[in-house]
Short mmCIF file of N, CA and C in Angstrom, two decimals:
data_model
loop_
_atom_site.label_atom_id
_atom_site.label_comp_id
_atom_site.label_asym_id
_atom_site.label_seq_id
_atom_site.Cartn_x
_atom_site.Cartn_y
_atom_site.Cartn_z
N MET A 1 -2.64 3.63 30.62
CA MET A 1 -3.39 3.66 29.48
C MET A 1 -2.41 4.59 28.43
N ILE A 2 -2.04 5.70 28.99
CA ILE A 2 -1.40 6.54 28.03
C ILE A 2 -0.02 6.09 27.65
N PHE A 3 0.61 5.54 28.68
CA PHE A 3 1.94 4.82 28.32
C PHE A 3 1.77 3.76 27.37
N LEU A 4 0.73 3.03 27.29
CA LEU A 4 0.48 2.03 26.17
C LEU A 4 0.28 2.74 24.96
N ALA A 5 -0.44 3.78 24.88
CA ALA A 5 -0.52 4.64 23.54
C ALA A 5 0.60 5.15 23.04
N VAL A 6 1.36 5.76 23.96
CA VAL A 6 2.68 6.23 23.47
C VAL A 6 3.47 5.09 23.03
N PHE A 7 3.52 3.97 23.72
CA PHE A 7 4.37 2.82 23.15
C PHE A 7 3.91 2.28 21.86
N LEU A 8 2.65 2.06 21.72
CA LEU A 8 2.48 1.83 20.44
C LEU A 8 2.61 2.74 19.17
N PHE A 9 2.31 4.05 19.54
CA PHE A 9 2.70 5.09 18.58
C PHE A 9 4.09 4.70 18.02
N LEU A 10 5.10 5.03 19.20
CA LEU A 10 6.52 4.84 18.76
C LEU A 10 6.87 3.52 18.08
N PHE A 11 6.28 2.33 18.57
CA PHE A 11 6.66 1.16 17.83
C PHE A 11 6.12 1.04 16.56
N SER A 12 4.92 1.69 16.10
CA SER A 12 4.49 1.97 14.78
C SER A 12 5.22 2.54 13.81
N ILE A 13 5.93 3.70 14.41
CA ILE A 13 6.79 4.67 13.55
C ILE A 13 7.99 3.84 13.25
N ASP A 14 8.47 3.06 14.15
CA ASP A 14 9.73 2.22 14.08
C ASP A 14 9.33 1.18 13.02
N PHE A 15 8.31 0.37 13.19
CA PHE A 15 7.95 -0.47 12.12
C PHE A 15 7.66 0.10 10.73
N ILE A 16 7.19 1.25 10.57
CA ILE A 16 7.07 1.91 9.17
C ILE A 16 8.47 2.10 8.62
N GLY A 17 9.58 2.61 9.57
CA GLY A 17 10.79 2.71 9.22
C GLY A 17 11.42 1.36 8.70
N HIS A 18 11.24 0.33 9.26
CA HIS A 18 11.90 -0.93 8.88
C HIS A 18 11.15 -1.33 7.62
N SER A 19 9.88 -1.08 7.55
CA SER A 19 9.12 -1.65 6.26
C SER A 19 9.67 -0.88 5.09
N PHE A 20 10.00 0.40 5.15
CA PHE A 20 10.35 1.23 3.86
C PHE A 20 11.87 0.81 3.63
N LYS A 21 12.72 0.22 4.55
CA LYS A 21 13.70 -0.33 4.22
C LYS A 21 13.77 -1.65 3.36
N LEU A 22 12.71 -2.27 3.38
CA LEU A 22 12.46 -3.47 2.69
C LEU A 22 11.97 -3.37 1.42
N LEU A 23 11.47 -2.13 1.13
CA LEU A 23 10.90 -1.81 -0.03
C LEU A 23 11.84 -1.93 -1.30
N ASN A 24 11.28 -2.37 -2.33
CA ASN A 24 12.18 -2.37 -3.54
C ASN A 24 12.47 -0.94 -3.94
N ARG A 25 13.64 -0.71 -4.50
CA ARG A 25 14.18 0.52 -4.93
C ARG A 25 13.27 1.10 -6.09
N GLU A 26 12.81 0.16 -6.98
CA GLU A 26 12.01 0.47 -8.13
C GLU A 26 10.70 1.13 -7.74
N ILE A 27 10.18 0.90 -6.58
CA ILE A 27 8.96 1.20 -6.13
C ILE A 27 9.10 2.63 -5.52
N VAL A 28 10.30 2.88 -4.91
CA VAL A 28 10.62 4.23 -4.14
C VAL A 28 10.85 5.03 -5.17
N ASP A 29 11.53 4.65 -6.28
CA ASP A 29 11.78 5.47 -7.48
C ASP A 29 10.60 6.04 -8.13
N SER A 30 9.67 5.00 -8.22
CA SER A 30 8.25 5.39 -9.01
C SER A 30 7.63 6.36 -8.08
N ILE A 31 7.75 6.28 -6.70
CA ILE A 31 6.77 7.13 -6.03
C ILE A 31 7.60 8.61 -6.00
N LEU A 32 8.78 8.40 -6.00
CA LEU A 32 9.46 9.82 -6.10
C LEU A 32 9.28 10.67 -7.37
N THR A 33 9.15 9.74 -8.70
CA THR A 33 9.07 10.46 -9.93
C THR A 33 7.62 10.92 -9.75
N LEU A 34 6.65 10.05 -9.25
CA LEU A 34 5.13 10.64 -9.16
C LEU A 34 5.04 11.98 -8.52
N THR A 35 5.77 12.25 -7.38
CA THR A 35 5.61 13.31 -6.65
C THR A 35 6.73 14.27 -6.89
N SER A 36 7.34 14.37 -8.00
CA SER A 36 8.36 15.33 -8.34
C SER A 36 7.81 16.63 -8.52
N ASN A 37 6.51 16.71 -9.16
CA ASN A 37 5.82 17.86 -9.22
C ASN A 37 5.45 18.42 -7.95
N PRO A 38 5.66 19.58 -7.57
CA PRO A 38 5.32 20.09 -6.06
C PRO A 38 3.77 20.05 -5.98
N PHE A 39 3.06 20.38 -6.80
CA PHE A 39 1.64 20.58 -6.66
C PHE A 39 1.05 18.96 -6.63
N ILE A 40 1.45 18.08 -7.33
CA ILE A 40 1.16 16.80 -6.99
C ILE A 40 1.57 16.17 -5.69
N GLY A 41 2.78 16.52 -5.36
CA GLY A 41 3.18 16.20 -3.98
C GLY A 41 2.43 16.87 -2.93
N LEU A 42 2.08 17.77 -2.96
CA LEU A 42 1.22 18.68 -1.96
C LEU A 42 -0.21 18.03 -2.08
N PHE A 43 -0.67 17.63 -3.14
CA PHE A 43 -2.00 16.81 -3.13
C PHE A 43 -2.15 15.64 -2.42
N ILE A 44 -0.91 14.88 -2.72
CA ILE A 44 -0.78 13.59 -2.15
C ILE A 44 -0.59 13.56 -0.68
N GLY A 45 0.16 14.59 -0.17
CA GLY A 45 0.19 14.88 1.28
C GLY A 45 -1.04 15.19 2.05
N LEU A 46 -1.74 16.23 1.35
CA LEU A 46 -2.84 16.49 1.91
C LEU A 46 -4.13 15.45 1.88
N LEU A 47 -3.88 14.37 0.87
CA LEU A 47 -4.75 13.34 0.75
C LEU A 47 -4.50 12.31 1.90
N ILE A 48 -3.14 12.03 2.29
CA ILE A 48 -2.81 11.09 3.16
C ILE A 48 -3.17 11.69 4.51
N THR A 49 -2.89 12.96 4.81
CA THR A 49 -3.28 13.62 6.04
C THR A 49 -5.00 13.65 6.20
N ALA A 50 -5.55 13.78 5.28
CA ALA A 50 -7.07 13.66 5.46
C ALA A 50 -7.43 12.23 5.62
N LEU A 51 -6.95 11.24 4.92
CA LEU A 51 -7.21 9.91 5.21
C LEU A 51 -7.00 9.29 6.61
N ILE A 52 -5.70 9.67 7.16
CA ILE A 52 -5.50 9.17 8.55
C ILE A 52 -5.83 10.21 9.59
N GLN A 53 -6.38 11.53 9.16
CA GLN A 53 -6.85 12.31 10.07
C GLN A 53 -5.92 12.91 11.12
N SER A 54 -4.54 12.99 10.82
CA SER A 54 -3.63 13.50 11.66
C SER A 54 -2.39 13.95 11.02
N SER A 55 -2.04 15.37 11.02
CA SER A 55 -0.88 15.88 10.43
C SER A 55 0.35 15.24 11.09
N SER A 56 0.33 15.13 12.49
CA SER A 56 1.36 14.84 13.27
C SER A 56 1.81 13.39 12.94
N THR A 57 0.79 12.53 12.64
CA THR A 57 1.13 11.02 12.16
C THR A 57 1.88 11.24 10.85
N SER A 58 1.19 11.92 9.88
CA SER A 58 1.86 11.95 8.47
C SER A 58 3.31 12.54 8.75
N THR A 59 3.45 13.62 9.50
CA THR A 59 4.88 14.13 9.64
C THR A 59 5.78 13.13 10.26
N ALA A 60 5.39 12.16 11.27
CA ALA A 60 6.06 11.28 11.69
C ALA A 60 6.57 10.04 10.67
N MET A 61 5.62 9.77 9.97
CA MET A 61 5.79 8.85 8.82
C MET A 61 6.88 9.19 7.87
N ILE A 62 6.79 10.42 7.50
CA ILE A 62 7.87 11.14 6.65
C ILE A 62 9.20 10.98 7.37
N VAL A 63 9.51 11.42 8.62
CA VAL A 63 10.69 11.45 9.42
C VAL A 63 11.04 10.01 9.34
N ALA A 64 10.30 8.93 9.55
CA ALA A 64 10.59 7.59 9.66
C ALA A 64 11.06 7.20 8.40
N VAL A 65 10.62 7.54 7.21
CA VAL A 65 11.21 7.33 5.90
C VAL A 65 12.41 7.90 5.53
N VAL A 66 12.60 9.05 5.92
CA VAL A 66 13.72 9.67 5.70
C VAL A 66 14.82 9.06 6.58
N ALA A 67 14.46 8.90 7.86
CA ALA A 67 15.51 8.14 8.87
C ALA A 67 16.02 6.75 8.22
N SER A 68 15.08 6.13 7.62
CA SER A 68 15.60 4.71 7.25
C SER A 68 16.41 4.88 5.92
N GLY A 69 16.43 6.13 5.23
CA GLY A 69 17.37 6.20 4.29
C GLY A 69 16.75 5.95 2.91
N SER A 70 15.31 5.56 2.82
CA SER A 70 14.66 5.43 1.60
C SER A 70 14.52 6.57 0.79
N ILE A 71 14.32 7.67 1.38
CA ILE A 71 14.44 8.91 0.49
C ILE A 71 15.28 10.06 1.25
N GLY A 72 15.80 10.85 0.57
CA GLY A 72 16.49 11.92 1.02
C GLY A 72 15.92 13.29 1.02
N LEU A 73 16.53 14.19 1.67
CA LEU A 73 16.13 15.51 1.53
C LEU A 73 16.69 16.29 0.26
N PRO A 74 15.82 17.15 -0.37
CA PRO A 74 16.36 17.78 -1.53
C PRO A 74 17.46 18.81 -1.10
#
């Protein structure tokens, strides 16, 4: 059962990375413009973490997005 849970978690992170590769560049630019203010970015990060109830999942999603090349590190 634990093996299945780990597999599904890793599969979903990979799926998120592939999904972000397919996003239109205009959508990504609008998201980056919206979060350019550090306080707004912090609030959005807190909101996402609260909605999915897991900071580890939020971090894994950000890692997948950066790994896909959709966004870069400053």
